[in-house]
Each structure stands twice: as structure tokens, then as C-alpha cells.
Coordinates of C-alpha atoms in Angstrom, one line a residue:
M2 CA -35.9 3.4 -18.4
T3 CA -38.6 4.8 -16.2
Q4 CA -42.4 4.4 -16.2
A5 CA -44.7 7.4 -16.3
R6 CA -48.4 7.5 -16.6
S7 CA -49.2 8.7 -20.1
T8 CA -51.0 11.9 -20.9
S9 CA -52.5 12.6 -24.3
A10 CA -50.3 14.6 -26.6
P11 CA -51.5 18.2 -27.3
A12 CA -54.3 18.0 -29.8
A13 CA -53.7 19.5 -33.2
E14 CA -56.2 22.0 -34.5
R15 CA -59.4 20.3 -35.4
V16 CA -59.7 19.7 -39.1
E17 CA -63.3 19.8 -40.0
W18 CA -62.9 18.3 -43.5
V19 CA -60.4 15.8 -44.8
L20 CA -59.7 14.8 -48.4
C21 CA -59.3 11.0 -48.7
P22 CA -56.0 10.4 -50.5
A23 CA -57.3 7.3 -52.2
C24 CA -60.7 8.2 -53.6
G25 CA -60.7 12.0 -53.3
W26 CA -63.9 12.0 -51.3
L27 CA -64.3 14.9 -48.9
L28 CA -64.8 13.5 -45.4
Y29 CA -66.2 15.2 -42.3
G30 CA -63.5 15.1 -39.6
K31 CA -65.7 14.0 -36.7
R32 CA -67.2 11.2 -38.8
L33 CA -63.7 10.1 -39.8
D34 CA -62.7 10.0 -36.1
R35 CA -65.7 7.8 -35.3
N36 CA -64.7 5.5 -38.1
M37 CA -61.1 5.0 -36.8
H38 CA -59.8 7.2 -39.7
V39 CA -61.0 4.7 -42.3
C40 CA -62.7 6.2 -45.3
P41 CA -66.4 5.2 -45.3
E42 CA -66.5 5.5 -49.1
C43 CA -63.5 3.4 -50.3
D44 CA -62.2 1.7 -47.1
H45 CA -58.8 3.4 -47.4
H46 CA -57.0 3.3 -44.0
L47 CA -55.6 6.8 -43.4
R48 CA -52.4 7.1 -41.3
L49 CA -52.6 7.4 -37.5
G50 CA -50.2 8.9 -35.0
A51 CA -48.8 6.8 -32.2
R52 CA -51.1 8.2 -29.5
A53 CA -54.2 7.6 -31.6
R54 CA -53.0 4.0 -32.2
I55 CA -52.6 3.4 -28.5
D56 CA -56.1 4.8 -27.8
L57 CA -57.6 2.4 -30.3
L58 CA -55.7 -0.7 -29.2
V59 CA -55.4 -0.8 -25.4
D60 CA -57.8 -1.0 -22.5
P61 CA -58.9 2.6 -21.6
G62 CA -56.6 4.3 -19.2
S63 CA -54.1 1.4 -19.0
F64 CA -51.1 2.8 -20.9
T65 CA -48.0 3.8 -18.9
E66 CA -45.3 5.3 -21.0
T67 CA -41.7 4.2 -20.5
T68 CA -39.3 7.1 -20.7
F69 CA -35.6 6.8 -21.6
P70 CA -32.7 9.0 -20.6
P71 CA -31.7 11.3 -23.4
G72 CA -29.0 10.1 -25.8
A73 CA -26.8 11.9 -28.3
P74 CA -29.1 14.0 -30.5
D75 CA -26.8 14.5 -33.5
P76 CA -24.1 11.9 -33.8
L77 CA -22.8 13.2 -37.1
T78 CA -23.4 16.9 -36.6
F79 CA -25.4 16.6 -39.8
I80 CA -26.4 19.5 -41.9
D81 CA -28.3 19.5 -45.2
L82 CA -30.6 22.4 -46.1
R83 CA -31.2 22.7 -42.3
E84 CA -29.4 21.5 -39.2
Y85 CA -30.5 18.1 -38.0
P86 CA -31.5 19.3 -34.4
E87 CA -33.9 21.8 -36.1
R88 CA -35.5 19.0 -38.0
L89 CA -35.9 17.0 -34.8
Q90 CA -37.6 19.9 -33.1
E91 CA -40.0 20.4 -36.0
A92 CA -40.8 16.7 -36.0
A93 CA -41.6 16.8 -32.3
R94 CA -43.9 19.7 -32.8
R95 CA -45.7 18.1 -35.7
S96 CA -46.1 14.7 -34.1
G97 CA -46.5 15.7 -30.5
G98 CA -43.9 13.1 -29.5
S99 CA -40.2 13.1 -28.6
E100 CA -39.2 10.5 -31.2
A101 CA -40.6 8.2 -33.9
V102 CA -41.6 5.5 -31.4
V103 CA -43.5 5.5 -28.2
V104 CA -42.8 2.7 -25.7
G105 CA -44.8 1.6 -22.7
T106 CA -46.9 -1.0 -20.9
A107 CA -50.7 -1.4 -21.1
R108 CA -53.4 -4.0 -20.9
L109 CA -55.1 -5.6 -23.8
G110 CA -58.3 -7.4 -22.9
G111 CA -57.1 -7.4 -19.3
A112 CA -53.7 -9.0 -20.2
D113 CA -50.5 -7.0 -19.5
V114 CA -48.4 -6.3 -22.6
V115 CA -45.4 -4.1 -23.7
L116 CA -46.0 -1.8 -26.6
A117 CA -43.7 -0.1 -29.1
I118 CA -45.8 2.1 -31.4
M119 CA -44.1 4.0 -34.3
D120 CA -45.2 7.4 -35.6
F121 CA -44.7 8.2 -39.3
A122 CA -45.3 11.9 -38.5
F123 CA -41.9 12.0 -36.8
L124 CA -39.4 12.2 -39.7
G125 CA -41.3 9.5 -41.6
G126 CA -40.9 7.0 -38.8
S127 CA -37.2 6.7 -39.7
M128 CA -35.1 4.5 -37.5
G129 CA -32.1 6.3 -35.9
V130 CA -30.1 5.5 -32.7
E131 CA -32.9 6.6 -30.4
V132 CA -35.5 4.5 -32.2
G133 CA -33.2 1.5 -32.0
R134 CA -32.6 2.1 -28.4
R135 CA -36.3 2.4 -27.6
V136 CA -37.4 -0.6 -29.6
S137 CA -34.6 -2.8 -28.1
G138 CA -35.5 -1.4 -24.7
A139 CA -39.2 -2.5 -25.2
A140 CA -38.0 -6.0 -26.1
A141 CA -35.8 -6.0 -23.0
L142 CA -38.7 -4.9 -20.8
A143 CA -40.9 -7.7 -22.2
L144 CA -38.1 -10.2 -21.5
E145 CA -37.6 -8.9 -18.0
R146 CA -41.3 -9.1 -17.1
G147 CA -42.2 -12.1 -19.2
L148 CA -44.8 -10.2 -21.2
P149 CA -45.9 -10.3 -24.8
L150 CA -44.5 -7.5 -27.0
V151 CA -46.8 -5.7 -29.5
T152 CA -45.2 -3.4 -32.0
V153 CA -46.9 -1.2 -34.6
C154 CA -44.7 -0.2 -37.5
A155 CA -44.9 2.8 -39.7
S156 CA -41.5 3.8 -41.3
G157 CA -39.8 5.0 -44.4
G158 CA -36.6 3.2 -43.3
A159 CA -33.3 4.2 -41.9
R160 CA -32.5 7.8 -40.8
M161 CA -30.1 9.3 -43.3
Q162 CA -29.0 12.1 -40.9
E163 CA -27.4 9.4 -38.6
G164 CA -25.6 7.5 -41.3
V165 CA -24.0 4.2 -40.4
F166 CA -25.2 4.6 -36.8
S167 CA -28.7 4.3 -38.1
L168 CA -27.8 1.3 -40.2
F169 CA -26.5 -0.7 -37.3
Q170 CA -29.8 -0.3 -35.4
M171 CA -31.1 -3.1 -37.6
A172 CA -28.7 -5.5 -35.9
R173 CA -29.4 -4.0 -32.5
V174 CA -33.1 -4.5 -32.6
S175 CA -32.8 -7.9 -34.4
H176 CA -30.7 -9.2 -31.5
A177 CA -33.3 -8.0 -29.0
F178 CA -36.0 -9.8 -30.9
G179 CA -33.8 -12.9 -31.1
R180 CA -33.7 -13.0 -27.3
L181 CA -37.4 -12.8 -27.1
R182 CA -37.8 -15.8 -29.5
E183 CA -35.2 -17.8 -27.5
A184 CA -37.3 -17.1 -24.3
G185 CA -40.5 -18.3 -26.0
L186 CA -42.3 -15.0 -25.5
L187 CA -45.0 -13.9 -27.9
S188 CA -44.3 -10.9 -30.1
V189 CA -46.8 -9.5 -32.6
C190 CA -46.0 -6.9 -35.2
V191 CA -48.7 -4.9 -36.8
L192 CA -47.5 -3.6 -40.2
T193 CA -49.2 -0.3 -41.2
D194 CA -48.8 2.1 -44.1
P195 CA -46.0 2.5 -44.9
T196 CA -43.3 0.1 -43.6
Y197 CA -40.1 0.1 -45.6
G198 CA -36.3 -0.2 -45.4
G199 CA -34.4 -0.9 -42.3
V200 CA -37.5 -1.4 -40.1
S201 CA -39.1 -3.9 -42.5
A202 CA -35.8 -5.7 -42.8
S203 CA -35.4 -6.0 -39.0
F204 CA -37.8 -6.2 -36.2
A205 CA -40.9 -5.5 -38.3
T206 CA -40.7 -9.0 -39.8
L207 CA -39.1 -10.9 -36.9
A208 CA -42.1 -11.1 -34.6
S209 CA -43.8 -14.4 -33.9
V210 CA -46.9 -13.3 -35.7
L211 CA -47.1 -10.7 -38.4
V212 CA -50.4 -8.8 -39.0
A213 CA -50.7 -6.3 -41.8
E214 CA -53.3 -3.6 -41.8
R215 CA -55.6 -3.7 -44.8
G216 CA -54.1 -1.7 -47.8
A217 CA -50.8 -1.0 -46.1
H218 CA -47.7 -0.8 -48.3
I219 CA -44.8 -2.9 -47.0
G220 CA -41.5 -3.8 -48.5
F221 CA -37.7 -3.4 -48.5
A222 CA -37.1 -0.8 -51.2
G223 CA -39.9 1.6 -52.1
P224 CA -41.7 1.2 -55.4
R225 CA -40.0 4.4 -56.9
V226 CA -36.6 3.0 -56.0
V227 CA -37.5 -0.4 -57.5
Q228 CA -38.7 1.1 -60.7
E229 CA -35.7 3.3 -61.1
T230 CA -33.3 0.5 -60.4
I231 CA -34.7 -2.3 -62.6
R232 CA -36.7 -0.3 -65.1
A233 CA -39.7 -2.6 -65.1
E234 CA -43.4 -2.2 -64.7
L235 CA -44.6 -3.4 -61.3
P236 CA -47.8 -5.4 -60.5
R237 CA -50.8 -3.2 -59.7
N238 CA -51.0 -4.4 -56.0
F239 CA -47.2 -4.6 -55.6
Q240 CA -46.1 -4.4 -51.9
T241 CA -49.6 -4.1 -50.5
A242 CA -50.7 -6.1 -47.4
E243 CA -52.8 -8.3 -49.7
F244 CA -49.8 -8.9 -52.0
L245 CA -47.7 -10.0 -49.0
L246 CA -50.4 -12.4 -47.7
E247 CA -50.7 -14.0 -51.2
H248 CA -46.9 -14.5 -51.2
G249 CA -46.8 -16.1 -47.7
L250 CA -45.0 -13.1 -46.1
V251 CA -47.5 -12.2 -43.4
D252 CA -49.9 -14.3 -41.2
R253 CA -53.0 -12.2 -41.6
V254 CA -54.4 -9.0 -43.1
E255 CA -57.0 -7.2 -40.9
S256 CA -59.0 -4.1 -41.0
R257 CA -58.3 -1.5 -38.4
A258 CA -61.5 -2.4 -36.5
E259 CA -60.4 -6.1 -36.3
L260 CA -56.9 -5.4 -34.9
R261 CA -57.7 -5.1 -31.2
P262 CA -60.0 -8.2 -31.0
L263 CA -57.4 -10.3 -32.9
L264 CA -54.6 -9.1 -30.6
I265 CA -56.7 -10.0 -27.5
R266 CA -57.4 -13.5 -28.8
L267 CA -53.7 -14.1 -29.8
I268 CA -52.5 -13.0 -26.3
A269 CA -55.1 -15.2 -24.6
L270 CA -54.2 -18.3 -26.7
H271 CA -50.5 -17.8 -25.8
G272 CA -51.1 -17.1 -22.2
A273 CA -52.8 -19.0 -19.3
A274 CA -55.2 -21.8 -20.2
A275 CA -58.6 -20.6 -21.1
P276 CA -61.7 -22.3 -19.7
P277 CA -63.1 -24.9 -22.1
A278 CA -66.0 -23.8 -24.2
P279 CA -68.8 -26.4 -24.4
V280 CA -69.3 -28.1 -27.7
P281 CA -73.0 -27.9 -28.8
G282 CA -74.8 -31.1 -28.1
D283 CA -71.8 -32.6 -26.2
D284 CA -73.3 -35.4 -24.1
G285 CA -70.2 -36.6 -22.5
P286 CA -67.0 -38.4 -23.4
A287 CA -66.6 -40.7 -26.4
P288 CA -65.9 -44.4 -26.1
A289 CA -62.3 -44.9 -25.2
E290 CA -61.4 -47.6 -27.6
P291 CA -63.9 -48.6 -30.3
H292 CA -62.5 -52.0 -31.3
S293 CA -65.9 -53.5 -32.0
A294 CA -66.8 -50.4 -34.1
S295 CA -63.7 -50.6 -36.3
G296 CA -63.6 -54.3 -36.9
H297 CA -61.9 -55.6 -40.0
Q298 CA -63.6 -53.7 -42.7
D299 CA -63.0 -54.4 -46.4
P300 CA -59.9 -52.2 -47.2
W301 CA -61.4 -51.0 -50.5
E302 CA -64.6 -49.9 -48.6
V303 CA -62.4 -48.0 -46.2
V304 CA -60.7 -46.2 -49.1
E305 CA -64.0 -45.3 -50.7
R306 CA -65.3 -43.9 -47.4
A307 CA -62.1 -41.9 -46.7
R308 CA -62.5 -40.2 -50.1
V309 CA -66.2 -39.1 -49.7
V310 CA -66.4 -35.5 -50.7
D311 CA -68.8 -34.6 -47.8
R312 CA -66.4 -36.1 -45.2
P313 CA -65.4 -33.4 -42.6
T314 CA -62.2 -31.5 -43.4
T315 CA -59.6 -29.9 -41.1
L316 CA -61.5 -26.6 -41.2
D317 CA -64.7 -28.3 -40.3
Y318 CA -63.1 -29.9 -37.3
L319 CA -61.5 -26.7 -36.3
H320 CA -64.9 -25.0 -36.1
T321 CA -66.6 -27.9 -34.3
A322 CA -64.2 -30.0 -32.2
F323 CA -62.1 -27.0 -31.1
D324 CA -63.1 -24.0 -29.0
D325 CA -61.2 -21.2 -30.8
F326 CA -58.9 -21.0 -33.8
I327 CA -56.8 -18.2 -35.3
E328 CA -55.4 -19.2 -38.7
L329 CA -51.9 -18.1 -39.5
H330 CA -50.8 -18.0 -43.1
G331 CA -47.7 -18.4 -45.2
D332 CA -44.2 -19.8 -45.2
R333 CA -42.6 -16.4 -44.9
A334 CA -40.7 -17.1 -48.1
F335 CA -42.8 -17.7 -51.2
A336 CA -46.5 -18.3 -50.8
D337 CA -49.5 -19.3 -48.7
D338 CA -50.4 -22.9 -49.7
P339 CA -54.2 -23.3 -49.2
A340 CA -53.8 -27.1 -49.2
V341 CA -52.4 -26.8 -45.6
V342 CA -54.1 -24.8 -42.9
G343 CA -52.7 -24.1 -39.5
G344 CA -52.7 -21.7 -36.5
I345 CA -53.3 -21.4 -32.8
A346 CA -56.4 -23.1 -31.3
S347 CA -57.8 -24.0 -28.0
I348 CA -59.4 -27.3 -26.9
G349 CA -60.6 -28.4 -23.5
G350 CA -58.9 -25.5 -21.7
R351 CA -55.6 -25.9 -23.5
S352 CA -53.9 -23.9 -26.3
V353 CA -52.4 -25.9 -29.1
V354 CA -50.9 -25.4 -32.6
V355 CA -53.0 -27.2 -35.2
I356 CA -51.9 -28.1 -38.7
G357 CA -53.9 -30.0 -41.2
H358 CA -54.5 -30.8 -44.9
E359 CA -57.5 -29.1 -46.3
K360 CA -59.5 -30.3 -49.4
G361 CA -62.7 -28.3 -49.3
H362 CA -66.1 -29.7 -50.4
T363 CA -67.3 -27.9 -53.5
V364 CA -65.6 -28.2 -56.8
R365 CA -64.4 -24.5 -56.5
E366 CA -63.0 -25.1 -53.1
R367 CA -61.3 -28.4 -54.0
V368 CA -59.6 -26.8 -57.1
A369 CA -58.5 -23.8 -55.0
R370 CA -57.0 -26.1 -52.4
N371 CA -55.4 -28.4 -54.9
F372 CA -57.5 -31.3 -53.6
G373 CA -55.5 -31.2 -50.4
M374 CA -52.1 -31.9 -52.1
P375 CA -49.5 -29.5 -50.7
H376 CA -46.7 -27.8 -52.5
P377 CA -43.4 -27.3 -50.7
E378 CA -44.5 -24.0 -49.3
G379 CA -47.4 -25.8 -47.6
Y380 CA -44.9 -28.0 -45.7
R381 CA -42.7 -25.0 -45.0
K382 CA -45.7 -23.2 -43.5
A383 CA -46.3 -26.3 -41.3
L384 CA -42.6 -26.4 -40.4
R385 CA -42.8 -22.7 -39.3
L386 CA -45.8 -23.5 -37.2
L387 CA -44.0 -26.5 -35.5
E388 CA -41.2 -24.1 -34.6
H389 CA -43.7 -21.6 -33.2
A390 CA -45.2 -24.4 -31.1
E391 CA -41.9 -25.4 -29.7
A392 CA -40.9 -21.7 -29.0
S393 CA -44.2 -21.1 -27.2
S394 CA -44.3 -24.5 -25.4
L395 CA -47.6 -25.5 -27.0
P396 CA -48.5 -29.0 -28.0
V397 CA -49.2 -29.8 -31.6
V398 CA -52.2 -31.5 -33.2
T399 CA -52.1 -32.5 -36.9
L400 CA -55.1 -33.5 -39.0
V401 CA -54.1 -35.7 -42.0
D402 CA -56.2 -36.0 -45.1
T403 CA -54.3 -35.9 -48.4
P404 CA -53.9 -38.1 -51.5
G405 CA -50.3 -37.1 -51.3
A406 CA -47.9 -34.2 -51.9
H407 CA -48.3 -32.4 -55.2
P408 CA -46.1 -34.1 -57.8
G409 CA -45.9 -31.3 -60.4
P410 CA -42.8 -29.8 -61.9
E411 CA -43.2 -26.5 -60.0
A412 CA -43.2 -28.5 -56.7
E413 CA -39.9 -30.2 -57.8
E414 CA -38.4 -26.8 -58.7
R415 CA -39.2 -25.5 -55.2
G416 CA -37.8 -28.6 -53.4
Q417 CA -40.7 -30.9 -52.5
S418 CA -38.4 -33.7 -51.2
H419 CA -36.4 -31.2 -49.1
A420 CA -39.5 -29.7 -47.6
I421 CA -41.0 -33.1 -46.6
A422 CA -37.7 -34.4 -45.3
E423 CA -37.2 -31.3 -43.2
I424 CA -40.6 -31.4 -41.5
I425 CA -40.3 -35.1 -40.8
M426 CA -36.9 -34.6 -39.2
R427 CA -38.0 -31.6 -37.2
S428 CA -41.2 -33.2 -35.9
S429 CA -39.3 -36.2 -34.8
R430 CA -37.2 -34.1 -32.5
L431 CA -39.8 -31.5 -31.5
R432 CA -39.6 -30.7 -27.8
V433 CA -43.4 -30.5 -27.3
P434 CA -46.0 -33.3 -27.6
V435 CA -47.4 -34.1 -31.0
V436 CA -50.7 -35.8 -31.6
A437 CA -51.5 -36.8 -35.2
V438 CA -54.9 -37.8 -36.4
V439 CA -55.5 -39.4 -39.8
T440 CA -59.0 -38.2 -40.6
G441 CA -59.3 -39.5 -44.2
E442 CA -56.8 -40.3 -46.9
G443 CA -53.2 -40.7 -45.8
G444 CA -51.2 -40.8 -49.0
S445 CA -47.5 -41.6 -48.9
G446 CA -44.8 -39.1 -47.7
G447 CA -47.2 -36.2 -48.2
A448 CA -49.2 -37.7 -45.2
L449 CA -46.3 -38.9 -43.2
A450 CA -45.0 -35.3 -43.1
L451 CA -47.7 -34.6 -40.6
C452 CA -47.8 -38.1 -39.0
T453 CA -44.4 -38.2 -37.2
S454 CA -45.8 -37.9 -33.6
D455 CA -46.0 -39.3 -30.1
R456 CA -49.6 -40.5 -30.6
L457 CA -51.1 -41.5 -34.0
L458 CA -54.9 -41.7 -34.0
V459 CA -56.8 -43.0 -37.0
L460 CA -60.5 -42.5 -37.7
Q461 CA -62.5 -45.6 -38.2
N462 CA -62.8 -45.0 -42.0
A463 CA -59.3 -43.6 -42.6
Y464 CA -56.1 -45.1 -43.9
L465 CA -52.4 -44.6 -44.4
S466 CA -50.7 -46.0 -47.5
V467 CA -47.2 -46.0 -49.1
I468 CA -48.9 -45.4 -52.4
S469 CA -52.5 -45.0 -53.7
P470 CA -54.3 -48.3 -54.5
E471 CA -54.6 -47.1 -58.1
G472 CA -50.8 -46.4 -58.3
C473 CA -49.9 -49.7 -56.7
A474 CA -52.3 -51.6 -59.1
A475 CA -50.9 -49.8 -62.2
I476 CA -47.4 -50.7 -61.3
L477 CA -47.8 -54.3 -60.0
W478 CA -51.0 -55.5 -61.7
R479 CA -50.4 -53.3 -64.8
T480 CA -53.9 -51.9 -64.6
A481 CA -55.5 -49.3 -62.3
T482 CA -58.7 -51.3 -62.3
A483 CA -57.1 -53.7 -59.8
A484 CA -57.1 -50.9 -57.2
P485 CA -59.5 -52.9 -54.8
T486 CA -57.2 -55.9 -55.0
A487 CA -54.2 -53.7 -54.3
A488 CA -56.0 -52.1 -51.3
R489 CA -56.6 -55.5 -49.8
A490 CA -53.1 -56.7 -50.4
M491 CA -51.7 -53.6 -48.6
R492 CA -54.3 -54.1 -45.8
L493 CA -55.4 -50.5 -45.8
G494 CA -57.5 -49.3 -42.9
A495 CA -57.5 -48.5 -39.2
A496 CA -57.6 -52.0 -37.9
H497 CA -54.3 -53.0 -39.5
L498 CA -52.6 -49.8 -38.3
R499 CA -53.8 -50.4 -34.7
E500 CA -52.9 -54.0 -34.6
S501 CA -49.4 -53.5 -36.1
G502 CA -48.7 -50.8 -33.5
I503 CA -48.4 -47.9 -35.9
A504 CA -51.6 -46.3 -34.7
T505 CA -52.0 -45.9 -31.0
S506 CA -55.8 -45.6 -31.1
V507 CA -58.8 -45.8 -33.4
V508 CA -61.4 -43.1 -33.2
A509 CA -65.0 -44.3 -33.8
E510 CA -67.2 -42.6 -36.4
P511 CA -71.0 -42.3 -36.6
P512 CA -72.7 -45.2 -38.4
G513 CA -72.0 -44.8 -42.1
G514 CA -69.1 -42.5 -41.7
A515 CA -68.2 -39.1 -40.3
Q516 CA -70.1 -37.3 -43.1
T517 CA -73.4 -38.7 -41.9
D518 CA -73.2 -36.8 -38.6
P519 CA -70.4 -34.3 -38.6
M520 CA -71.2 -32.9 -35.1
A521 CA -71.1 -36.4 -33.6
A522 CA -67.8 -37.1 -35.4
A523 CA -66.4 -33.8 -34.0
R524 CA -67.4 -34.8 -30.4
L525 CA -65.7 -38.2 -30.8
L526 CA -62.5 -36.6 -32.2
R527 CA -62.6 -33.9 -29.5
S528 CA -62.8 -36.5 -26.7
A529 CA -60.0 -38.5 -28.1
L530 CA -57.7 -35.5 -28.5
V531 CA -58.4 -34.1 -25.0
R532 CA -57.6 -37.6 -23.6
E533 CA -54.3 -37.8 -25.5
L534 CA -53.2 -34.3 -24.7
D535 CA -54.0 -34.8 -21.0
D536 CA -52.0 -37.9 -21.0
L537 CA -49.0 -36.2 -22.6
A538 CA -49.2 -33.0 -20.6
G539 CA -46.9 -34.0 -17.7
V540 CA -44.2 -35.8 -19.7
E541 CA -40.7 -34.4 -19.3
V542 CA -39.0 -33.3 -22.6
A543 CA -36.2 -35.9 -22.3
D544 CA -38.8 -38.7 -21.7
L545 CA -40.9 -37.4 -24.6
L546 CA -38.1 -37.5 -27.0
D547 CA -36.8 -40.9 -25.8
A548 CA -40.3 -42.5 -26.1
R549 CA -40.8 -41.0 -29.6
A550 CA -37.4 -42.3 -30.7
R551 CA -38.1 -45.8 -29.4
R552 CA -41.6 -45.8 -31.0
L553 CA -40.2 -44.8 -34.4
A554 CA -37.3 -47.2 -34.2
G555 CA -39.5 -50.1 -33.4
I556 CA -42.0 -49.8 -36.2
G557 CA -41.8 -52.8 -38.4
D558 CA -39.2 -54.6 -36.4
D559 CA -41.6 -57.2 -35.2
A560 CA -43.8 -57.3 -38.3
R561 CA -45.3 -60.7 -38.9
P562 CA -48.4 -62.0 -40.7
L563 CA -51.4 -60.2 -39.4
R564 CA -52.9 -63.3 -37.7
T565 CA -49.9 -63.5 -35.3
L566 CA -49.8 -59.9 -34.2
Q567 CA -50.4 -59.2 -30.5
P568 CA -52.7 -56.3 -29.5
A569 CA -51.0 -53.0 -28.9
A570 CA -50.5 -51.7 -25.4
P571 CA -53.5 -50.2 -23.7
L572 CA -54.2 -46.5 -24.5
G573 CA -52.2 -44.2 -22.2
S574 CA -49.4 -46.6 -21.5
R575 CA -45.9 -45.5 -22.5
P576 CA -43.4 -47.7 -24.4

């Protein structure tokens, strides 16, 4: 591979008017150029060539193309109605490029990146030996230089004229992306219209983050092939970007204008520490250990305050206590569960992965988010984000507020117990720091799934419980009306969790609860998180895992009546 400063491809003849393929509107060419080739009438995103993509995405003048020595142009000496070399020459003339992918280095928001941009105009963006060689070469270049890799995919699939040689490029590029993942390097794939076949079933869906352009059609087999094979009517939005987002298969769907700003933020959050952004009204650090504030509240009063509808949720804290947040969606297998939110955030100059339960506030929001009760796909989304955190060497923050995991038959069909068990086991051995915060309700295994951590913080009016007070009362007292009695018997609340050594710290709340002054609550939480993350920042992996194992192994071993418990070790000390 060699580097050569890029020059623009020969411009095709100017087309003054273009017919939108979606709405049929006649569009003026220069206006279409100014609008990034997005129809101003129906928002249809027209296809772009590789060079036009590069111009839209990268810092001006920063792209340097990587050239590759020529390979075998016709491995099968293939002839259909025309000889294959003739088709290649025509594709080069039409697209202005030498192959269906352009590789090079550039800057995005001032950060160095490696690019691999596909061009559908070159034989439908099909993947042959040369495309496989260039894409795997781009991954190797990113690995060699320790840079993020950004790919833009547009492909009809494998290149038939190269037969089984084309098929095995899927394995070649998948291996290259596997090495990137092992090295913990960020890769982002932008899926554009269309992305099908061997590309979609290899590197296009193996990146750390998958972003689909609005309205793009993405899938393994094209809709015509699907219909002819199974003889069934397909959903109206089948294989669209929005369809994939709904089914948990991509992280985000963005308009063309939003792609560059998103990529810049993603690269920044996975790179060097960003300077901390001030939180409005931040008057300084919160009290380190609010024992007097937490006291020994009545457990039923704690339960009632933890359930207040106006209490801040995970998304509220992400927009107040943190400096930046990019939400990532889906479990990459079935759906995107709105009861669990997560993504990449920054706080106090440090990037973190944040995962939390989300209830919403209004009736519509709470119904849409299933009242914060996750299905298995919610926990599998969280598991995927834990693995992303470990691969990227980012600490994890979890925000816990759930009545419990969803108990319905569909959750059982999709393996609720397996999903919870897997995330507990994975987080117990995660090779990066984990700080969990119980911000409201902490119901049973549904909460514990996000509580297996190095540090467990509990807000003053929050609790963890093996079962809801109502459930306990119904089983043992034979009536749910005994819930307050059950809450007291189980000693629900922050004070018991701290004194028993389960919680490592209690975070104070404004008088009357977090809902009375959400911004003050956010400042208190932010200060506590920054303190814990700073304290864990220098711990070696082996020491981290050992301390976590000893902490988990010791819970309950010295359990005695509450009056004989000794205070937990001071904040910041390690077991």
C-alpha cells in the first residue's frame, strides 16, 4: 500500500434536473448538490459516489488515498454477454474510480482516521477479490497506526464474475475486523442504500458501532429474492434502516447531514479524554458521605419516594449529570428494548459506557418503556455495551431503577433467565471498572443484573430488594396490604445497604427527594461518580478483578442483627 494525496475524480456532465426516484419530483441539480443529494420534497436520500461521500464527511483537504498494487483482474476468465475486463473498464469510466471501494486516511473533526468508502456505481458495489483486499488493507492500516476505521457501505453483494474467490472475501474481511476488535480499536460502519449480500453478512455488520443512513435498504437477501423464495408478502418497511433499528440490528439511524457531527463525537468519546464541561449551577463538590442526611428512614417511606413518577430517570441524569451522551440501540439480534438505555458518555473529562433502566415520566412514556421492566433483549443490549466497554477500555456506569425484569410469557420464550444470568456473570469478570448507582427502585434480579460492580452507590431514597414489598406481603402475610410491614421486615433502604457493606456509599438527595430539585440531585450524583471513577482509574486489571471477587464472596458472610454491624470501610479504601 502507498499513500497518495487525493485528487477529485473527473466530474461527470452537469445534470441540470434530476427526477427523485421516490416522489417523482423534478429537482434542480445545483439545489440538490447544496442539499447533500437529499430530496427537499420527500427527504429521500439519493445515492452518492465514493468521492462525494468523502467530501461530505472529512475535514476539507485532509484525505490522502491509499493505493494498492494491481492484482489479478480476471481470476476466472469470466465471460457472459461481455468479457469481464470490459465490464471493469466501463465501471471505472462510470464511477470515476478504479474499484468499488476507495481507501485512505483523513481527519474528522481534527482526529486522524482510516476510511474505506464503497461506490455502488462500480458494478453495484459488489465485493470481489480487489474489494476484499482493499477493505482488509484498510483494517490493517488502522491496526498498524492505532486509528479508528470508518467504512461506508453500498453494495449489492458478492461479485458473480469472480465466483468462489468473491465468496471467500467475506472470511478475509471478517478476520481483519476481528483483529481490530481484539485490539480495542473503534470501527464505525455507515450503512447506506443499498447494502446487501456478502458485504452485509461480513464487515458491514461487524463494526463496533453501526449507523444506518435514513431510508437505506439493508439486508442479506434482496426483497425480490426473498419474495420469490418464500412466496410471502413482506412488511411495508421491510429491510429499511428504520426496520433494522426497531429490530435491534443497528445502533442509530441518521440523516445525511447528521452523519459527520455524529462521527466526530463518536471518535472524540473513544479517543483522548475530553475537557470536562461545566454543569450549570455547579457550585462545587457534593458532601462526601451524607450519613446524617440518610439516617434510618422508615423503609416504607423510602419505597414510596423511590417510586415517585417525577423522580429523575436515567435519561434525565444523562442530560444533566454527564457532559455528552450518544445513545446506542439494540441487541443486534431481536429488538431494541426501550426499558434499557445505554451508550457512550463523558463525565469530568473521562469517557464511559453508561447503561440504565428507563421508566419515563408521562403515561405514554411509561407504557412505551414498559415501566422500566426490561425484556431479555434489554439485558442483551446491556451485555453488548459491557463488551464494547471492555474492548474500548472504558469504565462502566450503571443507573438502576426498575420494579424488576418483565415477567411475561414472551420474555420467558426469549430466555429471560439466561439473559440475566449472562450479564451478571459477564459484569463480575469485566476487565474495566464498574460503578453502579441505585437511583430509585431496585427490584430483584432485574436490578441485580446492573448492580454487579466494584462500587455500589445508593441514592438516599432508593432501595434494593429481593422481591417487591407487595409480593413479599402477598406470599408471607397472605395480603398485599401488608406491604409496609414487609418493607420494614426486609429493612429496605440505603442505610441498611450501607451498614451491611453491600453499598459502598450513600448519595444525598435534596430535601424531600431528588424530584424536588433535579439539577441539585444531578450535581450530587455527578460529584459522587467522578470521585469513584477517579479512585478506580489507576487500579490494575488483576487487582480490580481480585477485589471484585472478594467483595462479592464476602457479602452476607458476616451478616448479624443490624444493631451489631460495624460501619463499612471509609470511602476510597479497598478491601
